């Protein structure tokens, strides 16, 4: 039930089904929630039947009710993050409930260590308050009753969520708090993210070891083992993504759009594909992209190399280049002169393999995403 640190945004691709808004924040539910609902309902139904001597149907209804209360607690936890972030000027794109709890997607990182700390601790604070309410209800209600058991489980689940999320490693809330502390001490957000990410990996390994130990000692039911190991794996992956994000973010200022832009080589509309390829091979600068021009020299489209290569060689003299080109209106554009941060924002908002670089109404070049990725992750092998 973690709240991952904001990562490079993938606008246009939203996980889960949007089911409504809470305080103006879009709420989405991932399909993996069905698996969580089934697992917890079955596990808690058996527990409730043993404790309260209920028939099977009654146990399952109670298990489902516990899932609903648990998801409500997770939603309130995430709302703590979302509303605190919004209060400090950080846009919130939505809350998603999924298999391992939920996460809040924000438009940007916190502007300062103080705001980072406040946002990170808001969720566990809400869970702690809910846990305290659950403890109070547990003490007030008669033991051995259904209401007492539900209150007890609500108290335990929220206390566990609050404590677990305070572990000092990304992507947990405690990891964000650790990042805030390291950021304040070093004045380096990227280094702070890497430190919290590596601590997060240690937390993941420790979680996996503890789960296995508890299962061997029969303190954890075997049915819970796969789910808990999945939590550990998710923590490991989230920590790794945080480390990678920190390294990428550190290199964003080194993005030079002018240097990365490949030149273009224009051919008139209606030119046979074979002729366009011959001219390109003989006259174009190295790495140049082929564009299709109208009679006034205005760019109409950009040749799709994969589509062109798929055309059988004997057909190429008879097929116009326009047939294997994408109209300019269908391609994402980057104004020449953008700095690295603005380039990355456009790329994240409009994922594509190539971007048309423009100066006013003129097309001055093409940016290949593989070239940009090579700048951001020079040691990572890219498929070109």
GROMACS .gro file of C-alpha atoms in nm:
model
  384
    1UNK     CA    1   0.000   0.000   0.000
    2UNK     CA    2   0.270   0.229  -0.108
    3UNK     CA    3   0.265   0.574  -0.256
    4UNK     CA    4   0.543   0.580  -0.515
    5UNK     CA    5   0.750   0.886  -0.572
    6UNK     CA    6   0.653   1.080  -0.885
    7UNK     CA    7   0.822   0.917  -1.182
    8UNK     CA    8   0.864   1.022  -1.545
    9UNK     CA    9   0.506   1.078  -1.652
   10UNK     CA   10   0.338   0.871  -1.920
   11UNK     CA   11   0.054   1.094  -2.017
   12UNK     CA   12  -0.204   0.938  -2.242
   13UNK     CA   13  -0.175   0.600  -2.072
   14UNK     CA   14  -0.374   0.569  -1.753
   15UNK     CA   15  -0.380   0.250  -1.552
   16UNK     CA   16  -0.719   0.121  -1.449
   17UNK     CA   17  -1.077   0.230  -1.494
   18UNK     CA   18  -1.183   0.577  -1.383
   19UNK     CA   19  -1.474   0.535  -1.143
   20UNK     CA   20  -1.526   0.892  -1.027
   21UNK     CA   21  -1.373   1.186  -0.845
   22UNK     CA   22  -1.306   1.247  -0.477
   23UNK     CA   23  -1.251   1.611  -0.379
   24UNK     CA   24  -1.192   1.675  -0.747
   25UNK     CA   25  -0.920   1.409  -0.772
   26UNK     CA   26  -0.983   1.139  -1.038
   27UNK     CA   27  -1.014   0.792  -0.883
   28UNK     CA   28  -0.910   0.487  -1.085
   29UNK     CA   29  -0.932   0.118  -1.000
   30UNK     CA   30  -0.686  -0.126  -1.152
   31UNK     CA   31  -0.812  -0.468  -1.264
   32UNK     CA   32  -0.564  -0.627  -1.023
   33UNK     CA   33  -0.798  -0.512  -0.746
   34UNK     CA   34  -1.020  -0.807  -0.839
   35UNK     CA   35  -0.741  -1.044  -0.739
   36UNK     CA   36  -0.684  -0.858  -0.412
   37UNK     CA   37  -1.057  -0.864  -0.337
   38UNK     CA   38  -1.075  -1.239  -0.400
   39UNK     CA   39  -0.765  -1.321  -0.193
   40UNK     CA   40  -0.859  -1.114   0.110
   41UNK     CA   41  -1.225  -1.218   0.098
   42UNK     CA   42  -1.132  -1.588   0.101
   43UNK     CA   43  -0.862  -1.550   0.367
   44UNK     CA   44  -1.069  -1.331   0.597
   45UNK     CA   45  -1.385  -1.538   0.544
   46UNK     CA   46  -1.209  -1.845   0.684
   47UNK     CA   47  -1.079  -1.644   0.978
   48UNK     CA   48  -1.423  -1.496   1.051
   49UNK     CA   49  -1.594  -1.836   1.035
   50UNK     CA   50  -1.346  -1.982   1.283
   51UNK     CA   51  -1.376  -1.690   1.525
   52UNK     CA   52  -1.749  -1.620   1.503
   53UNK     CA   53  -1.891  -1.962   1.412
   54UNK     CA   54  -2.058  -1.832   1.096
   55UNK     CA   55  -2.193  -2.022   0.793
   56UNK     CA   56  -1.981  -2.008   0.473
   57UNK     CA   57  -2.193  -1.738   0.306
   58UNK     CA   58  -2.178  -1.520   0.616
   59UNK     CA   59  -1.801  -1.555   0.628
   60UNK     CA   60  -1.763  -1.447   0.266
   61UNK     CA   61  -1.993  -1.148   0.314
   62UNK     CA   62  -1.788  -1.039   0.614
   63UNK     CA   63  -1.467  -1.090   0.415
   64UNK     CA   64  -1.603  -0.873   0.135
   65UNK     CA   65  -1.707  -0.609   0.387
   66UNK     CA   66  -1.355  -0.608   0.530
   67UNK     CA   67  -1.211  -0.557   0.180
   68UNK     CA   68  -1.439  -0.258   0.128
   69UNK     CA   69  -1.333  -0.102   0.460
   70UNK     CA   70  -0.968  -0.173   0.381
   71UNK     CA   71  -0.991  -0.006   0.039
   72UNK     CA   72  -1.164   0.289   0.201
   73UNK     CA   73  -0.870   0.319   0.437
   74UNK     CA   74  -0.623   0.305   0.147
   75UNK     CA   75  -0.822   0.571  -0.039
   76UNK     CA   76  -0.814   0.802   0.262
   77UNK     CA   77  -0.438   0.737   0.296
   78UNK     CA   78  -0.384   0.845  -0.066
   79UNK     CA   79  -0.616   1.143  -0.026
   80UNK     CA   80  -0.386   1.256   0.253
   81UNK     CA   81  -0.102   1.272  -0.001
   82UNK     CA   82  -0.316   1.423  -0.277
   83UNK     CA   83  -0.477   1.702  -0.077
   84UNK     CA   84  -0.151   1.797   0.094
   85UNK     CA   85   0.026   1.809  -0.242
   86UNK     CA   86  -0.249   2.021  -0.393
   87UNK     CA   87  -0.238   2.258  -0.096
   88UNK     CA   88   0.130   2.322  -0.175
   89UNK     CA   89   0.072   2.387  -0.544
   90UNK     CA   90   0.150   2.041  -0.682
   91UNK     CA   91  -0.100   1.918  -0.940
   92UNK     CA   92  -0.256   1.577  -0.879
   93UNK     CA   93  -0.344   1.366  -1.181
   94UNK     CA   94  -0.529   1.098  -0.991
   95UNK     CA   95  -0.537   0.819  -0.736
   96UNK     CA   96  -0.519   0.456  -0.845
   97UNK     CA   97  -0.618   0.161  -0.628
   98UNK     CA   98  -0.443  -0.160  -0.730
   99UNK     CA   99  -0.335  -0.504  -0.609
  100UNK     CA  100  -0.085  -0.381  -0.351
  101UNK     CA  101  -0.282  -0.084  -0.226
  102UNK     CA  102  -0.270   0.245  -0.410
  103UNK     CA  103  -0.064   0.535  -0.537
  104UNK     CA  104  -0.109   0.904  -0.608
  105UNK     CA  105   0.014   1.039  -0.942
  106UNK     CA  106   0.143   1.394  -0.922
  107UNK     CA  107   0.233   1.641  -1.195
  108UNK     CA  108   0.577   1.716  -1.054
  109UNK     CA  109   0.817   1.665  -0.769
  110UNK     CA  110   0.789   1.873  -0.454
  111UNK     CA  111   0.956   2.215  -0.489
  112UNK     CA  112   1.145   2.186  -0.159
  113UNK     CA  113   1.250   1.928   0.102
  114UNK     CA  114   0.994   2.068   0.346
  115UNK     CA  115   0.703   2.017   0.107
  116UNK     CA  116   0.838   1.672   0.016
  117UNK     CA  117   0.838   1.576   0.384
  118UNK     CA  118   0.486   1.708   0.445
  119UNK     CA  119   0.339   1.528   0.143
  120UNK     CA  120   0.517   1.201   0.223
  121UNK     CA  121   0.402   1.192   0.587
  122UNK     CA  122   0.041   1.295   0.519
  123UNK     CA  123  -0.066   0.945   0.412
  124UNK     CA  124   0.080   0.755   0.711
  125UNK     CA  125  -0.066   1.024   0.939
  126UNK     CA  126  -0.415   0.951   0.803
  127UNK     CA  127  -0.358   0.576   0.847
  128UNK     CA  128  -0.238   0.633   1.204
  129UNK     CA  129  -0.552   0.831   1.286
  130UNK     CA  130  -0.773   0.559   1.136
  131UNK     CA  131  -0.578   0.300   1.332
  132UNK     CA  132  -0.633   0.494   1.654
  133UNK     CA  133  -1.007   0.515   1.581
  134UNK     CA  134  -1.008   0.141   1.518
  135UNK     CA  135  -0.831   0.075   1.847
  136UNK     CA  136  -1.084   0.290   2.031
  137UNK     CA  137  -1.376   0.104   1.872
  138UNK     CA  138  -1.214  -0.230   1.950
  139UNK     CA  139  -1.185  -0.141   2.317
  140UNK     CA  140  -1.540  -0.006   2.331
  141UNK     CA  141  -1.721  -0.293   2.155
  142UNK     CA  142  -1.803  -0.628   2.320
  143UNK     CA  143  -1.543  -0.897   2.253
  144UNK     CA  144  -1.644  -1.190   2.034
  145UNK     CA  145  -1.893  -0.991   1.827
  146UNK     CA  146  -1.882  -0.921   1.455
  147UNK     CA  147  -1.845  -0.547   1.513
  148UNK     CA  148  -1.553  -0.608   1.750
  149UNK     CA  149  -1.371  -0.825   1.493
  150UNK     CA  150  -1.419  -0.574   1.213
  151UNK     CA  151  -1.299  -0.290   1.434
  152UNK     CA  152  -0.996  -0.496   1.538
  153UNK     CA  153  -0.903  -0.577   1.179
  154UNK     CA  154  -0.953  -0.216   1.074
  155UNK     CA  155  -0.723  -0.104   1.356
  156UNK     CA  156  -0.456  -0.364   1.275
  157UNK     CA  157  -0.460  -0.303   0.900
  158UNK     CA  158  -0.425   0.075   0.934
  159UNK     CA  159  -0.152   0.050   1.197
  160UNK     CA  160   0.037  -0.198   0.976
  161UNK     CA  161  -0.007   0.027   0.670
  162UNK     CA  162   0.117   0.331   0.862
  163UNK     CA  163   0.422   0.151   1.004
  164UNK     CA  164   0.512  -0.030   0.683
  165UNK     CA  165   0.486   0.286   0.473
  166UNK     CA  166   0.722   0.465   0.711
  167UNK     CA  167   1.006   0.223   0.632
  168UNK     CA  168   1.288   0.443   0.498
  169UNK     CA  169   1.313   0.339   0.137
  170UNK     CA  170   1.158   0.439  -0.194
  171UNK     CA  171   0.893   0.390  -0.321
  172UNK     CA  172   0.743   0.393   0.030
  173UNK     CA  173   0.641   0.713   0.206
  174UNK     CA  174   0.927   0.671   0.451
  175UNK     CA  175   1.160   0.666   0.153
  176UNK     CA  176   1.024   1.000   0.038
  177UNK     CA  177   1.078   1.135   0.389
  178UNK     CA  178   1.437   1.003   0.377
  179UNK     CA  179   1.484   1.166   0.040
  180UNK     CA  180   1.363   1.497   0.184
  181UNK     CA  181   1.616   1.471   0.466
  182UNK     CA  182   1.909   1.385   0.236
  183UNK     CA  183   1.797   1.655  -0.008
  184UNK     CA  184   1.795   1.914   0.270
  185UNK     CA  185   2.140   1.804   0.387
  186UNK     CA  186   2.310   1.779   0.045
  187UNK     CA  187   2.107   2.029  -0.163
  188UNK     CA  188   2.105   1.758  -0.432
  189UNK     CA  189   1.762   1.612  -0.511
  190UNK     CA  190   1.904   1.352  -0.749
  191UNK     CA  191   2.156   1.217  -0.500
  192UNK     CA  192   1.882   1.205  -0.236
  193UNK     CA  193   1.660   1.001  -0.467
  194UNK     CA  194   1.941   0.754  -0.538
  195UNK     CA  195   2.020   0.713  -0.167
  196UNK     CA  196   1.653   0.652  -0.083
  197UNK     CA  197   1.626   0.412  -0.377
  198UNK     CA  198   1.919   0.198  -0.260
  199UNK     CA  199   1.776   0.192   0.092
  200UNK     CA  200   1.448   0.086  -0.069
  201UNK     CA  201   1.620  -0.212  -0.226
  202UNK     CA  202   1.754  -0.310   0.116
  203UNK     CA  203   1.401  -0.283   0.256
  204UNK     CA  204   1.273  -0.507  -0.025
  205UNK     CA  205   1.533  -0.775   0.051
  206UNK     CA  206   1.459  -0.750   0.423
  207UNK     CA  207   1.086  -0.779   0.357
  208UNK     CA  208   1.134  -1.093   0.147
  209UNK     CA  209   1.357  -1.251   0.411
  210UNK     CA  210   1.113  -1.170   0.692
  211UNK     CA  211   0.818  -1.313   0.497
  212UNK     CA  212   1.000  -1.639   0.432
  213UNK     CA  213   1.107  -1.663   0.797
  214UNK     CA  214   0.754  -1.602   0.924
  215UNK     CA  215   0.619  -1.865   0.686
  216UNK     CA  216   0.877  -2.124   0.793
  217UNK     CA  217   0.797  -2.052   1.158
  218UNK     CA  218   0.425  -2.087   1.071
  219UNK     CA  219   0.349  -1.738   1.189
  220UNK     CA  220   0.221  -1.648   0.841
  221UNK     CA  221  -0.033  -1.856   0.655
  222UNK     CA  222   0.112  -2.013   0.335
  223UNK     CA  223  -0.165  -1.858   0.125
  224UNK     CA  224  -0.028  -1.511   0.209
  225UNK     CA  225   0.328  -1.598   0.103
  226UNK     CA  226   0.290  -1.526  -0.273
  227UNK     CA  227   0.117  -1.193  -0.207
  228UNK     CA  228   0.380  -1.082   0.044
  229UNK     CA  229   0.664  -1.186  -0.186
  230UNK     CA  230   0.495  -0.986  -0.461
  231UNK     CA  231   0.507  -0.686  -0.227
  232UNK     CA  232   0.883  -0.736  -0.186
  233UNK     CA  233   0.935  -0.769  -0.562
  234UNK     CA  234   0.727  -0.455  -0.623
  235UNK     CA  235   0.935  -0.265  -0.369
  236UNK     CA  236   1.256  -0.378  -0.541
  237UNK     CA  237   1.129  -0.268  -0.882
  238UNK     CA  238   0.999   0.063  -0.746
  239UNK     CA  239   1.334   0.133  -0.582
  240UNK     CA  240   1.514   0.051  -0.906
  241UNK     CA  241   1.287   0.285  -1.102
  242UNK     CA  242   1.361   0.563  -0.853
  243UNK     CA  243   1.736   0.513  -0.895
  244UNK     CA  244   1.699   0.515  -1.273
  245UNK     CA  245   1.479   0.826  -1.261
  246UNK     CA  246   1.739   1.009  -1.051
  247UNK     CA  247   2.013   0.928  -1.300
  248UNK     CA  248   1.800   1.035  -1.595
  249UNK     CA  249   1.693   1.359  -1.426
  250UNK     CA  250   2.056   1.447  -1.354
  251UNK     CA  251   2.131   1.435  -1.728
  252UNK     CA  252   1.829   1.636  -1.846
  253UNK     CA  253   2.025   1.968  -1.857
  254UNK     CA  254   2.270   1.805  -2.102
  255UNK     CA  255   1.997   1.764  -2.366
  256UNK     CA  256   2.089   1.984  -2.664
  257UNK     CA  257   1.801   1.973  -2.911
  258UNK     CA  258   1.999   2.147  -3.185
  259UNK     CA  259   2.276   1.885  -3.163
  260UNK     CA  260   2.036   1.590  -3.146
  261UNK     CA  261   1.816   1.701  -3.436
  262UNK     CA  262   1.880   1.506  -3.755
  263UNK     CA  263   1.851   1.692  -4.088
  264UNK     CA  264   1.570   1.641  -4.339
  265UNK     CA  265   1.585   1.572  -4.711
  266UNK     CA  266   1.278   1.672  -4.911
  267UNK     CA  267   1.132   1.512  -5.222
  268UNK     CA  268   0.826   1.637  -5.415
  269UNK     CA  269   0.488   1.480  -5.354
  270UNK     CA  270   0.416   1.200  -5.600
  271UNK     CA  271   0.781   1.097  -5.628
  272UNK     CA  272   0.813   0.717  -5.671
  273UNK     CA  273   0.946   0.550  -5.359
  274UNK     CA  274   1.240   0.399  -5.546
  275UNK     CA  275   1.341   0.740  -5.682
  276UNK     CA  276   1.307   0.902  -5.338
  277UNK     CA  277   1.531   0.635  -5.187
  278UNK     CA  278   1.787   0.677  -5.468
  279UNK     CA  279   1.804   1.053  -5.420
  280UNK     CA  280   1.830   1.009  -5.045
  281UNK     CA  281   2.119   0.766  -5.077
  282UNK     CA  282   2.309   0.986  -5.322
  283UNK     CA  283   2.236   1.340  -5.204
  284UNK     CA  284   2.112   1.348  -4.843
  285UNK     CA  285   2.335   1.417  -4.540
  286UNK     CA  286   2.405   1.113  -4.318
  287UNK     CA  287   2.106   1.018  -4.102
  288UNK     CA  288   1.869   1.258  -4.278
  289UNK     CA  289   1.495   1.184  -4.272
  290UNK     CA  290   1.294   1.198  -4.594
  291UNK     CA  291   1.011   1.452  -4.607
  292UNK     CA  292   0.741   1.496  -4.870
  293UNK     CA  293   0.703   1.852  -5.006
  294UNK     CA  294   0.422   2.024  -5.195
  295UNK     CA  295   0.477   2.243  -5.501
  296UNK     CA  296   0.565   2.543  -5.282
  297UNK     CA  297   0.825   2.352  -5.080
  298UNK     CA  298   0.606   2.319  -4.773
  299UNK     CA  299   0.648   1.995  -4.581
  300UNK     CA  300   0.345   1.767  -4.601
  301UNK     CA  301   0.459   1.439  -4.449
  302UNK     CA  302   0.750   1.237  -4.312
  303UNK     CA  303   0.856   0.907  -4.466
  304UNK     CA  304   0.801   0.606  -4.241
  305UNK     CA  305   1.118   0.396  -4.285
  306UNK     CA  306   0.955   0.075  -4.158
  307UNK     CA  307   0.662   0.111  -4.398
  308UNK     CA  308   0.900   0.187  -4.684
  309UNK     CA  309   1.116  -0.116  -4.611
  310UNK     CA  310   0.806  -0.337  -4.607
  311UNK     CA  311   0.727  -0.249  -4.970
  312UNK     CA  312   0.862  -0.518  -5.209
  313UNK     CA  313   1.147  -0.382  -5.421
  314UNK     CA  314   0.970  -0.444  -5.756
  315UNK     CA  315   0.675  -0.229  -5.642
  316UNK     CA  316   0.880   0.069  -5.528
  317UNK     CA  317   0.912   0.235  -5.871
  318UNK     CA  318   0.530   0.230  -5.902
  319UNK     CA  319   0.436   0.344  -5.551
  320UNK     CA  320   0.436   0.713  -5.461
  321UNK     CA  321   0.640   0.807  -5.155
  322UNK     CA  322   0.325   0.964  -5.011
  323UNK     CA  323   0.177   0.616  -4.954
  324UNK     CA  324   0.443   0.528  -4.695
  325UNK     CA  325   0.465   0.871  -4.530
  326UNK     CA  326   0.284   1.003  -4.226
  327UNK     CA  327   0.111   1.342  -4.256
  328UNK     CA  328   0.278   1.614  -4.055
  329UNK     CA  329  -0.043   1.676  -3.859
  330UNK     CA  330  -0.023   1.322  -3.715
  331UNK     CA  331   0.330   1.365  -3.578
  332UNK     CA  332   0.433   1.527  -3.247
  333UNK     CA  333   0.638   1.843  -3.287
  334UNK     CA  334   0.914   2.011  -3.091
  335UNK     CA  335   0.984   2.382  -3.141
  336UNK     CA  336   1.352   2.443  -3.200
  337UNK     CA  337   1.524   2.605  -2.903
  338UNK     CA  338   1.349   2.412  -2.626
  339UNK     CA  339   1.567   2.334  -2.325
  340UNK     CA  340   1.613   1.980  -2.195
  341UNK     CA  341   1.335   1.993  -1.939
  342UNK     CA  342   1.078   2.117  -2.192
  343UNK     CA  343   1.188   1.852  -2.445
  344UNK     CA  344   1.140   1.579  -2.187
  345UNK     CA  345   0.795   1.714  -2.094
  346UNK     CA  346   0.681   1.694  -2.457
  347UNK     CA  347   0.825   1.345  -2.500
  348UNK     CA  348   0.653   1.222  -2.185
  349UNK     CA  349   0.323   1.382  -2.286
  350UNK     CA  350   0.334   1.247  -2.644
  351UNK     CA  351   0.531   0.919  -2.664
  352UNK     CA  352   0.659   0.849  -3.015
  353UNK     CA  353   0.960   0.715  -3.203
  354UNK     CA  354   1.028   1.042  -3.388
  355UNK     CA  355   0.946   1.410  -3.336
  356UNK     CA  356   0.936   1.681  -3.600
  357UNK     CA  357   1.149   1.980  -3.500
  358UNK     CA  358   1.007   2.309  -3.625
  359UNK     CA  359   1.110   2.672  -3.648
  360UNK     CA  360   0.791   2.867  -3.699
  361UNK     CA  361   0.610   2.692  -3.988
  362UNK     CA  362   0.930   2.535  -4.124
  363UNK     CA  363   1.043   2.179  -4.053
  364UNK     CA  364   1.413   2.195  -3.967
  365UNK     CA  365   1.479   1.839  -3.859
  366UNK     CA  366   1.371   1.522  -3.681
  367UNK     CA  367   1.449   1.402  -3.329
  368UNK     CA  368   1.474   1.025  -3.285
  369UNK     CA  369   1.375   0.904  -2.940
  370UNK     CA  370   1.668   0.660  -2.949
  371UNK     CA  371   1.911   0.953  -2.977
  372UNK     CA  372   1.748   1.124  -2.679
  373UNK     CA  373   1.755   0.803  -2.477
  374UNK     CA  374   2.124   0.762  -2.551
  375UNK     CA  375   2.190   1.101  -2.391
  376UNK     CA  376   1.979   1.023  -2.085
  377UNK     CA  377   2.107   0.666  -2.039
  378UNK     CA  378   2.438   0.633  -2.223
  379UNK     CA  379   2.515   0.292  -2.072
  380UNK     CA  380   2.178   0.142  -2.164
  381UNK     CA  381   2.154  -0.054  -2.488
  382UNK     CA  382   1.888   0.087  -2.713
  383UNK     CA  383   1.702  -0.076  -2.999
  384UNK     CA  384   1.755   0.145  -3.299
   0.00000   0.00000   0.00000
